Amino acid sequence: MADFGLDLEDAEEMMESDGTVGDVVLGVLDGETEPEQWVRNIEYGNVLVLAVEGDLNELASGFARQVNEMGGELTHFRGFLVVSPPNVDIDTDRLG
């Protein structure tokens, strides 16, 4: 059997320190929140639903590429940016 090297203590501390894991997090994308905080939420498995207040490309530039590289998805829908972690698809089939 393979040795995976899973560090449960660190994972548990990370979950407890930031409180939200695997949740839907509502927020405002207006440049006030540091991009690292959005990325951290995605790393923890949260889905973000962010009301966009300003230029989407400018506001999301600090984290969009990193989320994509992690395997997450970003979708702009009716003034909101929906950001999902890896392995959580955003189904847009009913929009067309």
Coordinates of C-alpha atoms in Angstrom, one line a residue:
M1 CA 0.0 0.0 0.0
A2 CA 1.3 3.5 -0.9
D3 CA 2.3 6.0 1.8
F4 CA 0.4 9.2 1.1
G5 CA 1.9 11.5 3.7
L6 CA -1.4 13.1 4.7
D7 CA -1.0 15.7 7.5
L8 CA -4.4 15.8 9.1
E9 CA -3.3 18.0 12.0
D10 CA -2.5 20.9 9.6
A11 CA -5.6 20.3 7.6
E12 CA -7.8 20.5 10.7
E13 CA -6.0 23.6 11.9
M14 CA -6.6 25.3 8.5
M15 CA -10.3 24.4 8.6
E16 CA -10.8 25.7 12.2
S17 CA -8.8 28.9 11.7
D18 CA -10.8 30.3 8.8
G19 CA -14.2 28.8 9.7
T20 CA -15.7 28.2 6.3
V21 CA -15.0 25.0 4.3
G22 CA -17.2 23.7 1.5
D23 CA -19.7 26.6 1.9
V24 CA -21.2 29.1 -0.5
V25 CA -19.7 32.4 0.4
L26 CA -21.5 35.6 -0.6
G27 CA -19.4 38.7 -1.1
V28 CA -18.8 41.9 -3.0
L29 CA -16.1 42.2 -5.6
D30 CA -15.2 45.9 -5.3
G31 CA -11.4 45.9 -4.8
E32 CA -11.7 46.1 -1.0
T33 CA -10.9 42.4 -0.3
E34 CA -7.4 41.1 -1.0
P35 CA -7.3 38.6 -3.9
E36 CA -5.5 36.1 -1.7
Q37 CA -8.6 35.9 0.5
W38 CA -10.7 34.8 -2.5
V39 CA -8.1 32.3 -3.6
R40 CA -7.9 30.9 0.0
N41 CA -11.7 30.4 0.0
I42 CA -11.4 28.4 -3.3
E43 CA -8.5 26.3 -1.9
Y44 CA -10.8 25.4 1.1
G45 CA -13.5 24.2 -1.3
N46 CA -15.9 27.1 -1.0
V47 CA -18.0 28.5 -3.9
L48 CA -18.0 32.3 -4.2
V49 CA -20.9 34.3 -5.4
L50 CA -19.6 37.9 -5.7
A51 CA -21.6 41.0 -6.6
V52 CA -19.5 42.9 -9.1
E53 CA -19.1 46.6 -8.3
G54 CA -16.9 48.0 -11.0
D55 CA -14.9 46.6 -13.9
L56 CA -15.0 42.8 -13.7
N57 CA -11.7 42.3 -15.6
E58 CA -9.8 44.7 -13.4
L59 CA -11.3 43.5 -10.1
A60 CA -10.8 39.7 -10.9
S61 CA -7.4 40.1 -12.4
G62 CA -5.7 39.5 -9.0
F63 CA -7.1 36.0 -8.6
A64 CA -8.8 34.7 -11.8
R65 CA -5.7 33.2 -13.4
Q66 CA -4.7 31.4 -10.2
V67 CA -8.2 30.0 -9.7
N68 CA -8.1 28.7 -13.3
E69 CA -4.7 27.2 -12.9
M70 CA -6.0 25.4 -9.7
G71 CA -8.8 23.9 -11.8
G72 CA -11.5 26.1 -10.6
E73 CA -14.1 27.9 -12.7
L74 CA -15.3 31.5 -13.0
T75 CA -18.6 32.5 -14.6
H76 CA -20.1 36.0 -14.9
F77 CA -23.9 35.9 -14.5
R78 CA -26.2 38.9 -14.1
G79 CA -23.8 41.2 -12.3
F80 CA -22.3 38.4 -10.2
L81 CA -19.1 36.4 -10.5
V82 CA -19.5 32.8 -9.5
V83 CA -16.2 31.1 -8.6
S84 CA -16.0 27.4 -7.9
P85 CA -13.2 25.2 -6.6
P86 CA -11.7 22.3 -8.6
N87 CA -14.2 19.4 -9.2
V88 CA -17.2 21.7 -8.7
D89 CA -18.6 22.5 -12.2
I90 CA -20.7 25.6 -12.9
D91 CA -23.6 24.3 -15.1
T92 CA -24.6 27.1 -17.6
D93 CA -26.6 24.8 -19.9
R94 CA -29.9 26.4 -19.0
L95 CA -28.7 29.9 -19.8
G96 CA -28.7 29.5 -23.6

